[in-house]
Short mmCIF file of C-alpha atoms and ligand atoms in Angstrom, two decimals:
data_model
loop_
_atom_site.label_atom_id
_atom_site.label_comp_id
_atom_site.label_asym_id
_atom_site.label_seq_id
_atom_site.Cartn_x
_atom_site.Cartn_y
_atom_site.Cartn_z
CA UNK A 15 0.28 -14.85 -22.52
CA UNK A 16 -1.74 -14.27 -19.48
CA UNK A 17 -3.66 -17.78 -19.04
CA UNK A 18 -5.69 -16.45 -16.01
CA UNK A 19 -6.17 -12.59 -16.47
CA UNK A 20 -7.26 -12.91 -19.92
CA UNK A 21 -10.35 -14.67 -17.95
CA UNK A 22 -10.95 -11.98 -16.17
CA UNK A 23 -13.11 -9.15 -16.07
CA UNK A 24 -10.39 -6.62 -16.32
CA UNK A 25 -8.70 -4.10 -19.08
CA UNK A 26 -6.90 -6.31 -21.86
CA UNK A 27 -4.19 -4.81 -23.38
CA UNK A 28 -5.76 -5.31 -26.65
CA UNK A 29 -8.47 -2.55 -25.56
CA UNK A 30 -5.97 0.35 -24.64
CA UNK A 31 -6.64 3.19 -26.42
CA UNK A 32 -10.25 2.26 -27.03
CA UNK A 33 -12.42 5.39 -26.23
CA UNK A 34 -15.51 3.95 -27.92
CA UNK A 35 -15.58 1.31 -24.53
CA UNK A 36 -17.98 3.16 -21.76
CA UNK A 37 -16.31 3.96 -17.96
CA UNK A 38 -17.52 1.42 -15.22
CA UNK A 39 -18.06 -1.84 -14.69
CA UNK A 40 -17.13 -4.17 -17.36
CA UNK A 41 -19.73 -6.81 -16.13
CA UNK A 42 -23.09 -6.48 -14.65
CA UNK A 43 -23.54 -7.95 -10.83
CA UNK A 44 -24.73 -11.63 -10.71
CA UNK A 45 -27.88 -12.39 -8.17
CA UNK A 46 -26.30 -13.33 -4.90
CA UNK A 47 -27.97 -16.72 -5.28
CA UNK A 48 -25.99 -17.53 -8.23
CA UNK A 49 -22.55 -16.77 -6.53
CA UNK A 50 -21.03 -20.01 -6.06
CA UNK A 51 -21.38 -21.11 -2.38
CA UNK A 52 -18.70 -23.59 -1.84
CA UNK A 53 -15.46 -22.62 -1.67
CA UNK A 54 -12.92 -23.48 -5.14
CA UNK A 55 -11.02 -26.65 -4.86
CA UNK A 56 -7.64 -26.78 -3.80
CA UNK A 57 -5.06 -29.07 -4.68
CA UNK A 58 -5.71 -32.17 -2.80
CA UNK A 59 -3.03 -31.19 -0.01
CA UNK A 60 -4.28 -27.75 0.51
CA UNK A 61 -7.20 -26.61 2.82
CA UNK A 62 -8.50 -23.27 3.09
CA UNK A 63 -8.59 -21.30 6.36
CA UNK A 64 -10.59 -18.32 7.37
CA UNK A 65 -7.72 -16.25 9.56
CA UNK A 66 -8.62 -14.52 12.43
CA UNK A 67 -5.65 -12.21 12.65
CA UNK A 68 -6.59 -11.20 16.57
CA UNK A 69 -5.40 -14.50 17.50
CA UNK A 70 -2.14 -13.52 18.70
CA UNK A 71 -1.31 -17.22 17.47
CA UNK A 72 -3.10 -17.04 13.47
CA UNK A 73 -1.21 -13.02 13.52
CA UNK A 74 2.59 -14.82 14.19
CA UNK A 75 1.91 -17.26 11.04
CA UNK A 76 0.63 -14.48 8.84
CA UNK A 77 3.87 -12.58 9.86
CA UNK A 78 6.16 -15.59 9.77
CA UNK A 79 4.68 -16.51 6.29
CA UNK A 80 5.28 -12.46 5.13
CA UNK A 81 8.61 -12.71 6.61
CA UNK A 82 9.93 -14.78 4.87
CA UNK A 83 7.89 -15.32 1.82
CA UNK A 84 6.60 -11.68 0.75
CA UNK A 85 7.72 -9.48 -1.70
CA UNK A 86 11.44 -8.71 -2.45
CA UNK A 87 13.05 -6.42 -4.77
CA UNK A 88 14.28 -7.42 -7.95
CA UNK A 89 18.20 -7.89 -6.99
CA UNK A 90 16.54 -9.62 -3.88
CA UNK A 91 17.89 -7.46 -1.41
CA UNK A 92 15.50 -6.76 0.49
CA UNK A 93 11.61 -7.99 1.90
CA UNK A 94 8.95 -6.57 3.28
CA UNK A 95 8.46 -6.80 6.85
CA UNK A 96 5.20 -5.64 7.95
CA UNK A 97 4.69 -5.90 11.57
CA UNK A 98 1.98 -7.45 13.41
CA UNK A 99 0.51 -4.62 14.48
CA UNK A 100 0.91 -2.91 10.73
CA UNK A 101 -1.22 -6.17 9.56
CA UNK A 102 -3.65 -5.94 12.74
CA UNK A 103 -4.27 -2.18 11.51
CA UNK A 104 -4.05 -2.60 7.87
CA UNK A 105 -6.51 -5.77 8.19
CA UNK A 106 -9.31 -3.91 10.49
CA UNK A 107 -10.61 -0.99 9.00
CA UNK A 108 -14.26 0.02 9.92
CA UNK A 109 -16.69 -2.67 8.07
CA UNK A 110 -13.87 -5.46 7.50
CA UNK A 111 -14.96 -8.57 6.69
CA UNK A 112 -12.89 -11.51 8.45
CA UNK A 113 -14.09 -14.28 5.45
CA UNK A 114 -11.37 -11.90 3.40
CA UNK A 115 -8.53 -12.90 5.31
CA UNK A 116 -7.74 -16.31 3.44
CA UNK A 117 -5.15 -18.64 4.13
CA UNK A 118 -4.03 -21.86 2.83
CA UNK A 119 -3.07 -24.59 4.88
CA UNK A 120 -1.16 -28.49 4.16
CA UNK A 121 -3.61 -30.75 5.61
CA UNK A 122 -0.98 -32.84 7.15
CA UNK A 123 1.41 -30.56 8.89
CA UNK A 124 -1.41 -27.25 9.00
CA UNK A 125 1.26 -25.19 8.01
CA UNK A 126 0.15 -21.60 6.72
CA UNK A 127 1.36 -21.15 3.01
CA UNK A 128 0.06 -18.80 1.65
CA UNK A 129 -2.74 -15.72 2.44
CA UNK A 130 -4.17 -13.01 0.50
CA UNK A 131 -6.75 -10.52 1.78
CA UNK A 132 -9.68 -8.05 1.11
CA UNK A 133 -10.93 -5.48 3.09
CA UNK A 134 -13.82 -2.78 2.29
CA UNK A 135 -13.03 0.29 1.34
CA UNK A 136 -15.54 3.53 -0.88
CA UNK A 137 -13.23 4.92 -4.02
CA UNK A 138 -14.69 7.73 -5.98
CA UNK A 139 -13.39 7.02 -9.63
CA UNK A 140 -14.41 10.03 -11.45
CA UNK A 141 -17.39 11.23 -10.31
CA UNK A 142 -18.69 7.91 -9.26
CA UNK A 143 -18.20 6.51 -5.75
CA UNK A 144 -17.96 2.71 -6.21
CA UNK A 145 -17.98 0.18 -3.47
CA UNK A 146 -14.46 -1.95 -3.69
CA UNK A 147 -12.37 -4.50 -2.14
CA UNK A 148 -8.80 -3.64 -1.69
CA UNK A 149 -6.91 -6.76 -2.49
CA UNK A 150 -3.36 -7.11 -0.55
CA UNK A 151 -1.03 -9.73 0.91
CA UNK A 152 -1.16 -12.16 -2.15
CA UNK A 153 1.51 -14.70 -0.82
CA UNK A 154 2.07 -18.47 -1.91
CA UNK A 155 5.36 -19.84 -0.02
CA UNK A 156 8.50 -20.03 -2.15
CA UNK A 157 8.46 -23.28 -2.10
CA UNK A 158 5.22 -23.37 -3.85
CA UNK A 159 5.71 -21.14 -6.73
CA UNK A 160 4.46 -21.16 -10.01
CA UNK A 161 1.54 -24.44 -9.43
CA UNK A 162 -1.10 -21.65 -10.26
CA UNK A 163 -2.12 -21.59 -6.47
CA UNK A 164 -2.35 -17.74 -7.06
CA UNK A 165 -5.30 -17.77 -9.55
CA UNK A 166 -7.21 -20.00 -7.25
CA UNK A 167 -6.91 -17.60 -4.29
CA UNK A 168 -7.33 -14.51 -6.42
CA UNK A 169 -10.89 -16.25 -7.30
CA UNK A 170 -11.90 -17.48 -4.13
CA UNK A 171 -11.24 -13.90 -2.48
CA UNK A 172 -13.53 -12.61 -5.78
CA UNK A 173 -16.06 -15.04 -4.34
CA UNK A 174 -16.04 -14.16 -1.26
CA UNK A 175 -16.08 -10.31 -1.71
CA UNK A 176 -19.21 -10.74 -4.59
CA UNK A 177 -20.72 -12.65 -1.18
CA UNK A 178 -21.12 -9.39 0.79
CA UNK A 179 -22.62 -7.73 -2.75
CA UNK A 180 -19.40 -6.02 -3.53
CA UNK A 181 -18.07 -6.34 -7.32
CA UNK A 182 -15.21 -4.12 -7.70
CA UNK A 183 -11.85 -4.46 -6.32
CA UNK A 184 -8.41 -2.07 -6.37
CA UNK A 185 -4.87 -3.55 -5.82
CA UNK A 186 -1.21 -2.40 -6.61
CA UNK A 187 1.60 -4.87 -7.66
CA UNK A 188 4.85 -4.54 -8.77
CA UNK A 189 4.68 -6.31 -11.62
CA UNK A 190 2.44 -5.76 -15.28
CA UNK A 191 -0.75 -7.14 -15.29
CA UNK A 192 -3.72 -6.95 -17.61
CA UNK A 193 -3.79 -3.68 -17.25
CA UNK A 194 -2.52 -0.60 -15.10
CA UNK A 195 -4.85 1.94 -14.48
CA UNK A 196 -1.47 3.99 -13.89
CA UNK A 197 2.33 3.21 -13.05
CA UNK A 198 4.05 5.15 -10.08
CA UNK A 199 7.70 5.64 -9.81
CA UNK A 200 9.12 4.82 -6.45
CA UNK A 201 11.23 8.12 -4.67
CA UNK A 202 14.06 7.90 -2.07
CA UNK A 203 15.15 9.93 0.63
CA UNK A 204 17.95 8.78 2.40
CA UNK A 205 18.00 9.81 6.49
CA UNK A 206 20.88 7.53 7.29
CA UNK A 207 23.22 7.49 4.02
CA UNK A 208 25.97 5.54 5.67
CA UNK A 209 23.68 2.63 6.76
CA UNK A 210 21.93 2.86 3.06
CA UNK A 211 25.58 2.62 1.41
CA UNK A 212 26.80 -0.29 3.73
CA UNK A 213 23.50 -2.28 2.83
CA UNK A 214 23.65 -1.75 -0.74
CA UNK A 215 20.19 0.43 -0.97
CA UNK A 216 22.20 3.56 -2.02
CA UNK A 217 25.44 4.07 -3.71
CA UNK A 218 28.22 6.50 -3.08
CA UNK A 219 27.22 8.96 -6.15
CA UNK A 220 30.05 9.91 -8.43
CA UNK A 221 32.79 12.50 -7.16
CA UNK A 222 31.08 11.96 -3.41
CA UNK A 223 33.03 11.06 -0.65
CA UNK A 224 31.28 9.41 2.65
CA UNK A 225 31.39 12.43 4.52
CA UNK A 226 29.97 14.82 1.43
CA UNK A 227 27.39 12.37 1.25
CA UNK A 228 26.07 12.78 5.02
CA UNK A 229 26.39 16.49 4.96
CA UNK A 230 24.74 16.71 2.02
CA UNK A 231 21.43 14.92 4.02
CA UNK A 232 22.16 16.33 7.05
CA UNK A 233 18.32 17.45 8.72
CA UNK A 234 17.54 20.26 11.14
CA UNK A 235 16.88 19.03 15.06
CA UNK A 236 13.52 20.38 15.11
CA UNK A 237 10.49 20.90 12.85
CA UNK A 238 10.51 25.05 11.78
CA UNK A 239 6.27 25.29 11.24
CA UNK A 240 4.84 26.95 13.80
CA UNK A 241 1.91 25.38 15.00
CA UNK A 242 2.97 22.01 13.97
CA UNK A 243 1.78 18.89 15.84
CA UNK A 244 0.91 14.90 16.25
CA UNK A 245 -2.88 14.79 15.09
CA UNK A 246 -4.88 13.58 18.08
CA UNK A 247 -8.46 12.37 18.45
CA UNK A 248 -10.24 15.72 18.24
CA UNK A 249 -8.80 16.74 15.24
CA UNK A 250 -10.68 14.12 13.34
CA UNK A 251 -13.68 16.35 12.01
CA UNK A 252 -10.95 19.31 10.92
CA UNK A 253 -8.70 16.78 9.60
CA UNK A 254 -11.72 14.76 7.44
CA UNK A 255 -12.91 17.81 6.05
CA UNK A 256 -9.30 19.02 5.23
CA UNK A 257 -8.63 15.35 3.61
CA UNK A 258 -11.97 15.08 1.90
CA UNK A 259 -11.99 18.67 0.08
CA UNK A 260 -8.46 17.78 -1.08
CA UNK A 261 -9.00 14.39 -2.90
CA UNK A 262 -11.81 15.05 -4.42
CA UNK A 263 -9.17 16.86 -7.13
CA UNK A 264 -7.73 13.58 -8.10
CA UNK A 265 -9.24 11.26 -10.45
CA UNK A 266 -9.25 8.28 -8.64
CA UNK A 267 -9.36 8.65 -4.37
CA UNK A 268 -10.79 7.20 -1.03
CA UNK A 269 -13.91 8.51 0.12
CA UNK A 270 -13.01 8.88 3.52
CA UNK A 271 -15.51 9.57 6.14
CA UNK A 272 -14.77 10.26 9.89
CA UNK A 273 -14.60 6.27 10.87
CA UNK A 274 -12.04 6.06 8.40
CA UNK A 275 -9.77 9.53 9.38
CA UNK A 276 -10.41 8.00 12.53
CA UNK A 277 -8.84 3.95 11.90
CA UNK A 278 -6.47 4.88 9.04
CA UNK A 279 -5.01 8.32 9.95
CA UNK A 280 -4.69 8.77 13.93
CA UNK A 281 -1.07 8.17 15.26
CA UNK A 282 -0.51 4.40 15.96
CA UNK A 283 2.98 4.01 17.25
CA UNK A 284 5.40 2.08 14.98
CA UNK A 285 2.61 2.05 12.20
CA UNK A 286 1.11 5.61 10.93
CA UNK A 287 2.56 9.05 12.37
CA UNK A 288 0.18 11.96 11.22
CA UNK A 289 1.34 15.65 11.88
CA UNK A 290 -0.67 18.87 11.43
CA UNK A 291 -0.68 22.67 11.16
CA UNK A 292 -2.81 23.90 13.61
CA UNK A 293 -2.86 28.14 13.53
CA UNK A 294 -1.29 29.67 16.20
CA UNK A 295 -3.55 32.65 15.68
CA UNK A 296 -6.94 30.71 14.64
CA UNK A 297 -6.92 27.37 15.44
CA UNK A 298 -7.82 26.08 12.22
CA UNK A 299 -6.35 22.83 10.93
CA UNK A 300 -4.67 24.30 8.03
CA UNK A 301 -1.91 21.52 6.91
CA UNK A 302 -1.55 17.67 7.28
CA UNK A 303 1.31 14.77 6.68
CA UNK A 304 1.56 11.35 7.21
CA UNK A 305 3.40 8.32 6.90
CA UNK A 306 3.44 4.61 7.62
CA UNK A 307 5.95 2.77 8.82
CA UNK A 308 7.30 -0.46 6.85
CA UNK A 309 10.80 -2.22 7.37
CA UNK A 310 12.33 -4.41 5.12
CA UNK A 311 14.67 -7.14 6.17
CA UNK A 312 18.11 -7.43 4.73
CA UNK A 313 19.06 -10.24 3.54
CA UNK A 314 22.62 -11.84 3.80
CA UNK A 315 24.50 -8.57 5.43
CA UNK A 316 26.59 -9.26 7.87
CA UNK A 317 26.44 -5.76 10.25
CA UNK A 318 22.33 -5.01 10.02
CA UNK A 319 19.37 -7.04 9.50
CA UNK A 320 16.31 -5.10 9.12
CA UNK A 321 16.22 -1.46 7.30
CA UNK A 322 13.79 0.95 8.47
CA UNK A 323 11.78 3.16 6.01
CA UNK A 324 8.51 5.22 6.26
CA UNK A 325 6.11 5.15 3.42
CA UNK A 326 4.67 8.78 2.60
CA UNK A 327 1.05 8.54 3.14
CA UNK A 328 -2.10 11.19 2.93
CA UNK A 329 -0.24 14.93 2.87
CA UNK A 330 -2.84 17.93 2.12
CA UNK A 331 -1.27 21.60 2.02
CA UNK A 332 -3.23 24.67 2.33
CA UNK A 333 -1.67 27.78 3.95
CA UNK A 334 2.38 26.00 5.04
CA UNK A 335 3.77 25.31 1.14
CA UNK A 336 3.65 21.37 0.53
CA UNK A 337 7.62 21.49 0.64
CA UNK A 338 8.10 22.60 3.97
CA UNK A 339 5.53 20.54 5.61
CA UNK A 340 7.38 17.58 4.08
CA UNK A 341 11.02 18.70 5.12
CA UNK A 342 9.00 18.93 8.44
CA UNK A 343 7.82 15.28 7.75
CA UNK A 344 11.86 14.59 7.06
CA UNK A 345 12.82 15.67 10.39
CA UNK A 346 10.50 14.12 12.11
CA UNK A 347 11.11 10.60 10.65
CA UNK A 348 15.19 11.26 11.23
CA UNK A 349 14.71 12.35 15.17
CA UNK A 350 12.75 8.75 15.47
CA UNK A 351 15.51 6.93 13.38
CA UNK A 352 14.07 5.91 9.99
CA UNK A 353 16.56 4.96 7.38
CA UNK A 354 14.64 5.87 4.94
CA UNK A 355 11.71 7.76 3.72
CA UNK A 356 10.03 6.58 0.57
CA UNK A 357 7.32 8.01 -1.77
CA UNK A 358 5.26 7.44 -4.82
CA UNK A 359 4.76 10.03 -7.46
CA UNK A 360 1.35 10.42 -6.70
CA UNK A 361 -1.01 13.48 -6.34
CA UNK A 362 1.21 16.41 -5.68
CA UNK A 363 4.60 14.68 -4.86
CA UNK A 364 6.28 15.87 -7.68
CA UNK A 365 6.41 19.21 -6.67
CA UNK A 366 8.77 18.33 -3.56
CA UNK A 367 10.61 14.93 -4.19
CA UNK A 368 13.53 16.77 -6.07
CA UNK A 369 13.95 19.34 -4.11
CA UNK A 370 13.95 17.16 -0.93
CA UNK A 371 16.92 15.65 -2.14
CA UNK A 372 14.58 12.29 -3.14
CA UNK A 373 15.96 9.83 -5.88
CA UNK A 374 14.20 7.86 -7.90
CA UNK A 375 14.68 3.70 -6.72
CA UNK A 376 14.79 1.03 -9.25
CA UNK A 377 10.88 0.03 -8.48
CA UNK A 378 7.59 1.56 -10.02
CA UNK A 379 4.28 0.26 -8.78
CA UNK A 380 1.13 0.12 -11.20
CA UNK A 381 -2.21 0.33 -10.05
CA UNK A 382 -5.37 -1.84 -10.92
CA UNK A 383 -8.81 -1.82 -10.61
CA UNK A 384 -10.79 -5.20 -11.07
CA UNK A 385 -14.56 -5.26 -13.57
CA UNK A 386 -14.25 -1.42 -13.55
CA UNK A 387 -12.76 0.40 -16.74
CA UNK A 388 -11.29 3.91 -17.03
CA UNK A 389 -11.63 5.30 -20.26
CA UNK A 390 -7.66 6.62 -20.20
CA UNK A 391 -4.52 5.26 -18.27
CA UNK A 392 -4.06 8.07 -15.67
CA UNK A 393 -0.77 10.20 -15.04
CA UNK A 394 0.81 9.45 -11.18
CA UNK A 395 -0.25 12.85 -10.08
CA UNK A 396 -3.95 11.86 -10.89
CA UNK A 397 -3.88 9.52 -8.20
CA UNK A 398 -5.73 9.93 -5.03
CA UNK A 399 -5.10 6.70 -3.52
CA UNK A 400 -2.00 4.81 -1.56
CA UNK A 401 -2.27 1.34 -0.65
CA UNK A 402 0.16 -0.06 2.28
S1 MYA M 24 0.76 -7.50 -4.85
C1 MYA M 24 1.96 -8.42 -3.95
C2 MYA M 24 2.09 -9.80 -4.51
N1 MYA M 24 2.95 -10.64 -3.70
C3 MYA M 24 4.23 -10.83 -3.94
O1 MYA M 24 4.80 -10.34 -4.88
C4 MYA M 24 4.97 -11.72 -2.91
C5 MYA M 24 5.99 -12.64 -3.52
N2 MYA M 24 5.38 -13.43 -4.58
C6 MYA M 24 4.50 -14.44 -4.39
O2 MYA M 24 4.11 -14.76 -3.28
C7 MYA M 24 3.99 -15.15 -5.63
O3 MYA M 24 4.89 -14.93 -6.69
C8 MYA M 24 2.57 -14.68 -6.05
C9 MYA M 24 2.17 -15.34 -7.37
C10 MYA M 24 1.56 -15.11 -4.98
C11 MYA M 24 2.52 -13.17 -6.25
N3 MYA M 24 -1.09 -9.95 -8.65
O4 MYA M 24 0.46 -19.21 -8.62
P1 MYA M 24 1.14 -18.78 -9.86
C12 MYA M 24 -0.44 -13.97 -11.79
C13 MYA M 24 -1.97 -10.57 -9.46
O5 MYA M 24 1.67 -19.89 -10.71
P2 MYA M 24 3.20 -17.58 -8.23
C14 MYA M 24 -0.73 -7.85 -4.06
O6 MYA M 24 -0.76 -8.42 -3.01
C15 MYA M 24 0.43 -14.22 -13.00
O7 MYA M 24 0.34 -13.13 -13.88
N4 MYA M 24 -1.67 -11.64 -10.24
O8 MYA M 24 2.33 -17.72 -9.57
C16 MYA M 24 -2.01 -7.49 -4.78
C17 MYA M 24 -0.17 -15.49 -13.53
O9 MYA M 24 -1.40 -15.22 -14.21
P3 MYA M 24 -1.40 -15.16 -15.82
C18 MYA M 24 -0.40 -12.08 -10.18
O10 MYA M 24 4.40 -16.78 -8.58
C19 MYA M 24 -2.62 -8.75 -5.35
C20 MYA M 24 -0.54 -16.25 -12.26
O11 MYA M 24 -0.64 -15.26 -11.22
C21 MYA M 24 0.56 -11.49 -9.36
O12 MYA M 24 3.41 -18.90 -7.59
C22 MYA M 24 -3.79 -8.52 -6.24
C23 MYA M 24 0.53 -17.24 -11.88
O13 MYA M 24 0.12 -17.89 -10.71
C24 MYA M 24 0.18 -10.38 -8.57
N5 MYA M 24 1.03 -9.76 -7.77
O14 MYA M 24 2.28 -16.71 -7.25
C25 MYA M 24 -4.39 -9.79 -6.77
N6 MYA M 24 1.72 -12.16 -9.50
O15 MYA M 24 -1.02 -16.52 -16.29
C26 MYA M 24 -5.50 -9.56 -7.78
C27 MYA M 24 1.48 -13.13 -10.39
O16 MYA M 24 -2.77 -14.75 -16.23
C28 MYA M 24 -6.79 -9.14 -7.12
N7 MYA M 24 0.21 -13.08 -10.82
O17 MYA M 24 -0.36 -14.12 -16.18
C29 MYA M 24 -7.91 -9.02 -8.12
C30 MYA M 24 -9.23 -8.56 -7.49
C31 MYA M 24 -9.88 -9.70 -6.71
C32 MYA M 24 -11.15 -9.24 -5.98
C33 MYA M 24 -12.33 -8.90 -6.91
C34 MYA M 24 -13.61 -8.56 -6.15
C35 MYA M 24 -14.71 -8.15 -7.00
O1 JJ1 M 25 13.39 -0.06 -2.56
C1 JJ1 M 25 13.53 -0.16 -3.76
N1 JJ1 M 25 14.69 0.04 -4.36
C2 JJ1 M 25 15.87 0.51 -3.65
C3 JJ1 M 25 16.84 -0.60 -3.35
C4 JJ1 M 25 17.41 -1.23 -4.57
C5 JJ1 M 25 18.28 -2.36 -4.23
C6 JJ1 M 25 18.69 -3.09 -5.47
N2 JJ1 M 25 17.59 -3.61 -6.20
C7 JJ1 M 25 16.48 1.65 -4.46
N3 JJ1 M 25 17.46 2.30 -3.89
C8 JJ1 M 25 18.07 3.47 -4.45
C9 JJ1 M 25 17.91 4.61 -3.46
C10 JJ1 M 25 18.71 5.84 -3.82
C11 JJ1 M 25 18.81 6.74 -2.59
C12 JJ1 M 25 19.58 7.99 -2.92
C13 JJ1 M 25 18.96 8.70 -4.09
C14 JJ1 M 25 18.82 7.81 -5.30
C15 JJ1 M 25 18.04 6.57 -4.97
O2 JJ1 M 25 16.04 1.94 -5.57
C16 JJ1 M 25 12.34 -0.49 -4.66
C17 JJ1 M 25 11.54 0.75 -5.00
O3 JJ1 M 25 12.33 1.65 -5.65
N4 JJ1 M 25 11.49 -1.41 -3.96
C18 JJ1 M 25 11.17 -2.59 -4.47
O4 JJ1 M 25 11.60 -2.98 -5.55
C19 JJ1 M 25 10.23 -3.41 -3.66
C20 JJ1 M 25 9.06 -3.86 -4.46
C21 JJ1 M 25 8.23 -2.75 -5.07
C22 JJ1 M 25 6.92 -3.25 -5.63
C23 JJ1 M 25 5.93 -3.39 -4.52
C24 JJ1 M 25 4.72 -4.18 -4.75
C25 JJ1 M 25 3.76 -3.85 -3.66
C26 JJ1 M 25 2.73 -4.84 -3.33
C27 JJ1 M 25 1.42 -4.20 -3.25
O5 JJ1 M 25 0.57 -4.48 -2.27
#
């Protein structure tokens, strides 16, 4: 049933439920003089191209390509539209490797047609840090669907990424693969329920009237924590320590170190907003919320044409309860006019999404790790990690 992941080192459904099968990797590295050194063949029309998304020129075909080619929802609705910037960020963490960003090209016309990507990232899993890649961006142009192009780039990035040594990877999808180390359940929050209704993300609920409906997610003005603030670049020793000491609870996580607070958690306008409780009386960095910023377009409406959501990120509570720092979060992301604000049931979401007034959306996202097995699929609230 699945021609290509049954090939690969990966959990097969036939193993579920398998405790006799040890934790880690499922195959042994290779001597990086056996890693194949050419690239994998293409079909004969193809070429592959190493993109250099600071080229302001390469960045606008990545984001064409994403535009119009990336992932939609499954009434095709709506699509992804990740910003240049967003991809400049997401693409150049500290240690990224630019032989990860792979595109495919037609020899004749050099148009881009598809692009996936790697970049480096440390994941504790258990009690084991592991050195991954973090595989995102898997596109092949609808026009070019179903040819198998995707198993070729999947293995090409795998070559490239067991090039620098590394031979683990973690990626999200929306769809079932050989197999989820966990499935999330994507949560709702409408800020702006009339423009949600008129684009067909939301629904009048039953017995609701337009007007009930905005009253009903009507937001204060301003945020009610004292103390609470935009992190800035001096917070990023409180704010690793605060982030570290709080995922090492979940079973799979980042291993962030300063670098990383630094690139994938300090305010970058129109891409990540992070906020923080900073004692009025002590000073210490008590609290901390984020969120990233990702429209989709809509397709085929004739008033609006792009809906704007933000993605909950990294939250860690301490001393303000998690559900006020989040209704904070909610007010923030309504004064800069978000749509939407969307989470994933991981770590300790749960405890807030219902009470924010969050619904759960029609899409769940699984997680996967590549040649690295977990002995049991993990609940939502185990997870320590969010991918963009
Ligand atoms: S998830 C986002 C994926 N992108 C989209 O959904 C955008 C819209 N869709 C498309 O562009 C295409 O439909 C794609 C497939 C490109 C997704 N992850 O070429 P095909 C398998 C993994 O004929 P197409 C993200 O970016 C499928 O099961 N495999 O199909 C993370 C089948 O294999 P098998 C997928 O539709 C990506 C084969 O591909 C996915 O033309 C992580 C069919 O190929 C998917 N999302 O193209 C990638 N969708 O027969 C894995 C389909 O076995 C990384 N397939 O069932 C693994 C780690 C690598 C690094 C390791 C380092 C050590
Ligand atoms: O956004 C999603 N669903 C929306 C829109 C549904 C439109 C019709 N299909 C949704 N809306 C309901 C909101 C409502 C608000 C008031 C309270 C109740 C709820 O459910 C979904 C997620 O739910 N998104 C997608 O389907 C996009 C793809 C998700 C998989 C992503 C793969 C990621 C790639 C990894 O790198």
């Amino acid at each position: 049933r699945h021609k290509f992941w049954e090939t690969q080192p990966v959990g097969q459904f036939k193993d579920i439920g398998d405790t006799s099968l040890p934790e880690g990797p499922i195959e042994p590295p290779t001597p990086l003089s056996e890693v194949k050194q050419e690239p994998y063949n293409l079909p004969n029309l193809y070429e592959w191209v190493t993109c250099n998304i600071n080229s302001d020129e390469m960045c606008t075909e990545v984001y064409n390509l994403l535009t119009n080619n990336y992932v939609e929802d499954d009434e095709n609705m709506f699509r992804f539209n990740y910003s240049k910037e967003f991809l400049r960020w997401a693409l150049h963490p500290p240690g990224y490797f630019k032989s990860w960003h792979i595109g495919v090209r037609v020899k004749s016309s050099k148009k881009l047609v598809a692009f996936i990507t790697g970049i480096p990232a440390r994941i504790r899993v258990h009690n084991e840090i592991v050195m991954m890649a973090e595989i995102n961006f898997l596109c092949v142009h609808k026009k070019l669907r179903s040819k198998r192009l995707a198993p070729v780039m999947i293995k090409e990035v795998t070559r490239r990424v067991h090039l620098e040594n590394i031979w683990q990877a973690a990626y999200t999808a929306g769809v079932v693969l050989p197999t989820p180390i966990s499935t999330c359940q994507y949560w709702h929050r409408s800020l702006n329920p009339k423009k949600l209704i008129d684009v067909g993300f939301s629904r009048l609920g039953a017995r609701m009237t337009m007007s009930r409906t905005i009253k009903l997610y009507k937001l204060p003005e301003s945020t009610v924590t004292p103390g609470f603030r935009k992190m800035e670049l001096h917070d990023v020793p409180a704010v690793t320590r605060l982030i570290r000491n709080y995922l090492s609870q979940f079973a799979v996580a980042p291993d962030f170190d300063e670098n990383d607070v630094e690139h994938w958690l300090l305010p970058k306008e129109d891409v990540v907003d992070s906020y923080l409780v900073e004692s009025p009386e002590t000073h210490e960095i008590t609290d901390f919320c984020s969120f990233y910023t990702l429209p989709s377009s809509i397709l085929g409406n004739q008033n609006y044409s792009t809906l704007k959501a933000a993605y909950s990120y990294y939250n860690v509570s301490t001393k303000t309860p998690l559900l006020q720092l989040m209704n904070d979060a909610l007010i923030v992301a309504k004064r800069k006019d978000y749509d939407v604000f969307n989470a994933l049931d991981v770590m300790h979401n749960e405890s807030f999404l219902k009470e924010l007034k969050f619904g759960p959306g029609d899409g769940k996202l699984h997680y996967y790790l590549y040649n690295y097995r977990i002995r049991q699929t993990l609940k939502a609230a185990e997870l320590g990690l969010v991918l963009l």
